[in-house]
Every structure is written in C-alpha cells, then in structure tokens.
Amino acid sequence: MTEVYLNSKFVGTVDSAQDYIDQFKGERRKGSITSNANIYHDEKADEIRIESSKGRAVRPLIVIKDGVSSLTEAHLKQLEKGEITWSDLIQQGVIEYLDTAEEENSLVAIVEDDITPEHTHLEISPMDMLGLTTSLVPYGNFNQSTRLNAGSKNQKQAIGFYATNYAVRMDTDVNLLHYPQKSIVNTMMHEISNYQNHPVGQNITVAVLSYEGYNMEDAVIINKSSIERGLGRSSYFRPSVAEELRYAGGLIDEICIPDKEVKGYKSERDYRYLEKDGIIYSEAKVTEGDVIIGKTSPPRFLSSLDEYNLASSTRRESSVAVRHGEKGIIDFILLTENEEGNKLIQVRVREQRIPEVGDKFTSRHGQKGVVGLIIPQTDMPFSSSGTNPDILFSPQGIPSRMTISHLIELVGGKVGALGGRYIDGTTFDAEPEKALRKELLAMGFRENGTETLYNGHTGEKFKAKIFIGNMYYLKLKHMVANKLHSRARGPIQLLTRQPTEGRAKEGGLRLGEMEKDTFVAHGASLLLKERFDSDKTKVPVCEQCGIIAVHDEFKNKSYCPICGDNVEITNVELAYAFKLILDEFKSLCVYPKLQLKNKY
Amino acid sequence: MTTIPKEIADSLPKALLEDLKEKVKSLSQTKAKKVMETVHQEYNKARVEPGECVGLVAAESIGEPGTQMTLNTFHFAGVAEMNVTMGLPRIIEILDGRKELKTPMMEIFLKKPYSKGKDIKKLAMNIKETKLNEIVTEFVINVADFIIEAKLNKEKIKDLGMREATLLTILSKEIKGATVKKKEDSLIIKPRGKSDSLNEIYKLKEKIKGTYVRGVKKISQVLPVKRGEEFIIITAGSNLKDILKMEEVDTSRTRTNDIFEISGVLGIEAARQAIIDEVFKVIESQGLNVDVRHIMLVADTMCIEGMVKGITRYGVVSEKASVLARASFETPIKHIINASLVGETDKLSSVVENVMLNQPVPVGTGLPGLITKVK
C-alpha cells in the first residue's frame, strides 16, 4: 500500500507503486495527462507525490524507451523540413519535462553513446548544463568553470547594438557600439538566440606578446589606426528630465528661459543654447554647466517675511544643466506630459566615445583588461605579410587562468578569417582543434598559429614566433570617461562643512582612519593637521565661562550669551566638526568648558 | 684585560655590556676600542628616537599581518579530538584579555624517572579529571523514598585504581546539600532539606553528574606525547596551580596558555612573558614576521597596572586619561556622561583628541615645544 499525494494533498492509496507510476508516465506521454504534471516515488517513506502546481523548475529531456532514444532520425528530418515542431515532440512523448523531484527517480545519459538499459532519459545536448550567456563562450568545454562564469559575466557588460529602435527610446545610461560585427567563431547558441542580429563585439587581430611593458597586469595595447578605423567606438546616451510640477496654492513650475531677477540666476552664457520655449535645440554642443532645460520654481517659503518685502519676482532658478564633468551633443528632445498632466520634457545627450587609455575590453573567456597604451600603427609589430595586430594581449594572463578556449578561439578566428567562413565552437560539440590546425597549415600558415613578427620600432625580427590570430573582442561599459575624478576645491556639506562625498557630487577623496595613522606613525604632525584642515573655522570663545561666544557682524563686536559683553573673548581656530560635537554635548545637558591657554 | 671607557659603560644596558666584555677579551687594545665605539654607535642608532610613535607603529605592525592570517582553529598534528585556537581568533583572545579561553591547554613537563616514560599512562590518568557520571552506569530517581540511586561501574572504578571508601568520602565532601551512602552496588544520595519537589531532585540529579571524583580539576583530556627524548603530557583544560603541586611535575618548564592563571600563580612578570610568547607563537605559526618588540610593547601596556588588562573598553582603554580619546573608542555617550558627572578635564595631551580638534598631534614633529614663556 503506497500513499498517493496530489499537490501535497492525500488522495488515496495504490497497491503497486511501480505499476501506478509506469501507467501515469505512459498516459502523460500519450497526452491524456498534462505534460506539466510530474510524479515522484519517495521510496523511503513509500509515498508517491504528483505535482502539477506552478513555480517548479522543470527541464526538457528526451525519453529513452527500451534502451533506445525515442528521438529518431525520422524526427530530425521532419524537424528540418518544418513538418513538426517542438510541441509535436512533446505530444508524441519523445520529449518530456522533468521537475527536480522526478529527476531523482531518473537516470539521464549525457550523450547517446552512454545509453545503457538502466537509463530513462537523454540530454537534448550536453550544452544544456549551461545558461544562455555561458553557452555563448566558444570552446567553453576547454575551460575551468570559474573562467566560464567570468566570461559570461563580462559578456553581459559588453556594449552592443541593444535595440533597433534606439533612436526613439529614452533609456537611462545607454551605450551603443558603432560597428558591431558577427563573430567568426560561434556556438550553436548564437544562432538559437538570434545573436548575430544584435552583436556586441568586433572581430580583431590579436597578437599574444608583451610590448614595452604597457600590457602587463591584464592591460592591452591598442593600435591607434584601428581605433581611427572605428574599433571599439561607441556612443553614450543619457537623458535629462524636467517636469512642470504643481505646488500648493496653484503655483506651478515654468519651463522657460529664466528671468535675470530670478533667485539663483546663473549667467547669460549658460542659457545661450535655449530657444524661446526654454528648451535647448537639437545638435547643440554642450559642456559642463550649460543649461539644457530652463526652469523656474515658485519661492520655497511663502510666509517668510523678506520674500513679501521684495515686490519683484522671487521665483527660484531650477534649470537642468549638464552634469559636472560631462559633455556631449543634444540628440533627441521629447515633449510630453506625465500621468498627472504635467508638462514633461526629456532631452537626450549623446557623446561619442573613442577608446582611450583606461577603457575596458574583454574576450569572451573572462580575459578582461584595460587599455594601457595606444600606439600608432607604424610602431606596432608587423608580420612578413604586413599585417598589424589590433590588440596586443599579454601572455602572462594565460598560465594562471588556464583559459584554453581563449587560445583555441584565436586559432579558430584565424582559420575563419582566412578561409572566409564561420567556425562552430559550440561547447562539447565544436570543430576539433586538430582540424583547425590542418586547415591553417593548408593555407600556408604555421599550424600552431604562430608567425614571425618584426618589432615595430626597430624593424628587428622577434626571436620568438608570435601567436597571432583573430578573436571576437567586446568593449565593456566601464569607461574612464564615466569614472575619472579629481578635486582641489569644491562643494562642502552644509552640516559638517566637510567636503562632499562621491564623484557625482564632485566630492573629495577621504583621508581615512588608517591613512591618518600612517601620518602619525611618520611623526608628520603638522602635515596631518593640514590634511584635516578642510573644515577649520575660527570660533570666538568666552574666557570666563569657556563656552562658544557670538560675533555680531553688524556691530563688529563679540559677546558671550551667558556672561554678556563685558568679558574677554578670544578667537580660537578649530575643526568645525568639533564645534558641532560641543553643540551636541550641550544638547545632552553636558557643559563643555573650554579652558584657553596661550600656546607659546 | 681591556677596560671599557666610562661613557660607553654608562650608556649600554647590562646584558649587552657583559656580552661585549666577553667578546672583546681576546682583542688588542686599539682593536677593542674600535669595536666598543662601533657597538656604542650602533646601539644608539638602534634606539627609538624621542617622539617616535611606538604604539601606533606596533599596532600597524601587528595589525597588517593580521589581515593575512588564516582564521579558525588548527588541528593538533596527528592526534584526533584535540583542537587549538590559532590564528586571528587566538590573538584577539589574548589581546582582549579574555578570562575564558576557547581551548585552554597545558604542556606538562616531568621530572627524571617519569620523563623517560615511567608510569606515564597512569600519571596521565591521575591528572585527568574524572566526574561522577563516568563511573556511574545509571542514575535513578526513587520517587517513593525521594532519593537518587546511582549504580556504580565497578570495572571503571577498578581501572582507575580507586577504593570505594575513598570515593565515598570525596563525594560526601563534594556534594553539598545531600548525604551520600553506599548500598550494595549503588550510591544512595539523599537530599538534606525537607523539599519534596520532583523538579528539585531532578535538578540535583543533573548537578551531581558533574561532581568531581578524582584527578586534577578542569583537565578534561590528557595526551602523553614524546617530544624529542622525553615524554610530556599535553592536556586540554588548564589548572596550573594544582599541577605544579604534583611531585612528578617539572615545575620550571611546565606551561599553560591561560594567561590569567599564570598571572595568578606566577605573577605579573610571568604573565607579561606569557603574552609575548603566546602572541609570537601564533604569528610565527602563520609564517609571518613581526618584531618581538612590538608585541613586548603591547604586553607591557596590558600588564602595567599589575594585573592583566585587555585592550578593550573595560581594560586598557578605560585607563586613558582623555575623555575624548575614550569616547572616540567605544560607547561615547557613556563616557561623556560619566565625565560630566565628575567634571573631568581633558588636557589634550594625546593623539586622538588633537585630531578631533584639528591641532598638531604631540608626536614626531608636533612634540617639541618652547619651554620659555613668550611675553
């Protein structure tokens, strides 16, 4: 007697568990039970559990009948001709979906040759174990799994051709590659996923060698002429948004060229690109601080007295300007309204990004690196045929990472480029390396992919033969232009008077606790003081009660709030943050008394 | 015989001076003089200069290698079931001045006949603490008579070489609030008070399971090991005081990793040395290289009060003179409030306070000042 549960509810018992399960599976393959239902025999508890609920992970497998795969040549031919589809195979019981529980009762063969009488299912392809991006790595079965992960992660960050309607889209923070190419070395997944219609990389010539040391520690050297021909060139789009907000009391923002009387008026120059409607014109070349959308807002506190006294416009300036450190060309302007019916303006700024030192590039094998040097074609190594590499990749990146697929792709790319064809690099099912070597040899090259190269500076022949070939390289979205940051002077925080934090706020770089310790350890006491001077202030202190006094700017006189103005008041220089902590002490009803003493 | 010039003799420490005297003996007068002068020079060069920030350099020198340390415990070589806390957790344990160690341990060295292996097993068994539940097969609560019956494991007792009479006397001494009697193969434990709550007798039953029967208290495991030519006993658990009382033990070399015990039994100087040794052992075992003098400085600050104090807000930090320095370490509000209650004054004489005020720190170039008052 075996208990049967349907979606965790007891429904009855059966005498023979195996017969019941066989019957169930038979009916499911026939199609009289939904293909979404799975059955699992828990032998320890002697229970049968049938699941048809949603939210289970299921995967398709080929059914094996009597030790033979039920997917036959006939099926394949029909599929090729388009006479049957996937769902037909499921209806015929050739393919079925197993959930994690039913998988426990099954024995799955990875390839057809492995099938024994015990096997119940066959993988559709051994590549099934990989996800979408991971199966885009060619020759992935030659790699360590961590590299495969890294490779697929990198591909997700690549700049490509993300949507065909990009010109009318308002996406935040988008990059677009200018000359995307189909990859020479492909996997099956490239075809399945329609990858070749929206590629993310370019096929380039890679030489594996060190050159002047500018490609050590994962850096790459790029050929300047290749960049001028369009290698890795991309555009960066970023929208700015302005909205005419409505406030209490019928007040409303106004999109216009701000009046000179407006509070916080920038300068005439900043508004120079604005047209009459207060919006910038298309194709204007803007830099940091230029106003894109002119806007004014009503005054913040209506009841405030001085706002009443000044009869003229007291509206605030609230324009949208180009952010700090950014530049570009106005690309696209969208005028619309939002759900509340407020006027909404979106302006997209475009900037061309030509590869520069510090931009990040990667192959598809987790071999990422930043540009270390851009050298003219004349200084690049060259082969006897006059070929120059586009990128110099350091051989030091290979041994510790063991990315064999990187090397095979390089040979494969070379064969493909020379032979004018695509190479199939599907994981577990690729064109064998041996065949590639043979083909390369037949085309008059060394079979291992090396060539004699000459030093680009001196023209001397390199003693070693250099491994050179073609690879698919991707430009990643991390570009220095988005990250470069420095500051000498700049904005400070209102509360602490210390510099702001972060690139977006043009912030300072923090000299932290441990960095402070190094100064102390060196005994560089005065240098340390200077470093921490960013929030220093002069504070009047009452000598009698030791509390911070008040300085009256109008009368140019200091007085103590406790002792009056008949006491000696001395100016003391200290960190504003310390003045703040004294205030906090006072709020705790702790009296912090400063006892002053002459330093000398 | 060369004499050492007075100005050199006065400025060198004693140990170095003795060493120098010995080395210089065989040299001629002029050569010896030159050697002595060089030694003097080198010695002065090696000394820490005034204003050098030794504490912080020590902290950095221990802290930086600390980031590279592998965490967790280390398994005792070859022998199962004996773990030793090593690495960063152990360092933290020592420097925090924890009273309860994760793995207290002793290395017991033995005197002559025993160190050659005489009766080593028996000795080890004598050291190991035996508890009541190890020699009892079954505890039964007799609800009718309101007593606990403990069935003795005769074989085990024989193995331990104990007589039942002695067992009885020990137990009557150790178990408080109950009388112990013998009846056939069992012990009858009867609570003295007139309580008849089942709960209480159950509690008593659980309590007496851990009653000390024989051996040295707190030593939970023993392991005789041959080290070099002699046998020593490694134990888990530590009880220096009682171990040193034993005749067979070589008191001059026996050691424990419990610093508080050392401080209690052998005094503060021994504890200081123990801190140095223990910290250095960990750092060395990780293959790192830290100068001992940094550790010595830490050990000194921990022991300077005459008792071992950890580098925590309850220990060394609470001794700091400056309110602001204490407040900047941990629990600031507590320190500020307490300082305000007694009206403490901060002289701003150390580093942290001056960083807070943005004043030059009194270290290195910030240290020298004018003695003459400027009028």
XYZ file of N, CA and C in Angstrom, chain A residues 517-518 520-521 523 525-526 529 532-533 536 573-575 578 585 590 595 600, chain B residues 53 56 60 324 336 340 345 355-361 363-366 374:
114
model
N 46.600 57.230 10.439
C 47.596 56.531 11.256
C 48.979 56.555 10.622
N 49.025 56.456 9.291
C 50.346 56.465 8.658
C 51.029 57.811 8.849
N 50.592 59.780 11.432
C 51.021 59.807 12.829
C 52.278 58.962 13.005
N 52.287 57.795 12.388
C 53.428 56.899 12.526
C 54.709 57.526 11.989
N 55.261 60.590 12.244
C 55.505 61.784 13.056
C 55.269 63.070 12.291
N 53.274 65.447 12.062
C 52.166 66.019 12.810
C 51.528 67.223 12.126
N 52.353 68.109 11.616
C 51.812 69.339 11.034
C 51.198 69.081 9.663
N 47.805 67.818 10.313
C 46.883 68.896 10.658
C 46.388 69.584 9.394
N 43.719 67.706 7.536
C 42.404 67.741 8.188
C 41.856 69.149 8.335
N 42.475 70.088 7.608
C 42.069 71.489 7.724
C 40.787 71.819 6.979
N 38.192 73.733 8.968
C 38.625 74.552 10.112
C 37.871 75.889 10.123
N 40.978 78.742 16.732
C 40.832 78.026 15.473
C 40.652 76.545 15.767
N 39.558 75.979 15.321
C 39.392 74.523 15.493
C 38.516 73.928 14.392
N 38.439 72.610 14.373
C 37.650 71.928 13.354
C 36.173 72.219 13.570
N 34.335 69.717 15.465
C 34.469 69.742 16.914
C 33.487 70.731 17.530
N 27.054 68.075 22.844
C 27.215 67.917 24.293
C 26.215 68.804 25.010
N 25.314 68.528 28.845
C 26.678 68.427 29.340
C 27.363 69.736 28.987
N 38.998 75.615 28.357
C 39.948 76.412 29.137
C 41.074 76.820 28.206
N 52.166 79.680 23.323
C 53.603 79.957 23.410
C 54.047 80.371 24.802
N 56.431 57.343 17.304
C 55.099 56.905 17.720
C 55.077 55.389 17.854
N 51.607 53.254 17.861
C 50.914 53.139 16.588
C 51.688 52.247 15.635
N 50.233 48.951 13.887
C 50.264 48.703 12.442
C 51.042 47.431 12.135
N 37.916 62.467 25.654
C 37.615 62.417 24.224
C 38.193 61.162 23.596
N 31.055 60.302 28.009
C 30.804 61.742 28.117
C 29.970 62.037 29.363
N 31.063 64.127 32.634
C 30.384 65.358 33.024
C 29.916 65.279 34.473
N 38.564 66.955 33.302
C 39.251 67.880 32.414
C 40.086 67.079 31.427
N 43.535 65.248 16.994
C 42.992 65.084 15.641
C 41.570 65.618 15.603
N 40.816 65.343 16.659
C 39.431 65.819 16.714
C 39.348 67.342 16.668
N 40.281 67.999 17.345
C 40.251 69.464 17.407
C 40.970 70.112 16.241
N 41.589 69.291 15.400
C 42.443 69.794 14.345
C 43.588 70.615 14.910
N 44.296 70.017 15.835
C 45.514 70.605 16.385
C 46.657 69.665 16.036
N 47.892 70.170 16.026
C 49.012 69.263 15.751
C 49.074 68.170 16.820
N 49.239 66.917 16.396
C 49.311 65.828 17.371
C 50.678 65.827 18.046
N 53.309 64.237 18.637
C 54.071 63.060 18.239
C 54.966 63.539 17.105
N 56.163 63.026 17.015
C 57.050 63.424 15.924
C 57.337 64.911 15.947
N 57.086 65.563 14.826
C 57.393 66.993 14.750
C 56.452 67.831 15.595
N 55.350 67.249 16.044
C 54.414 68.003 16.858
C 54.787 68.011 18.329
N 56.698 83.055 26.286
C 56.805 84.261 25.452
C 55.975 85.358 26.101
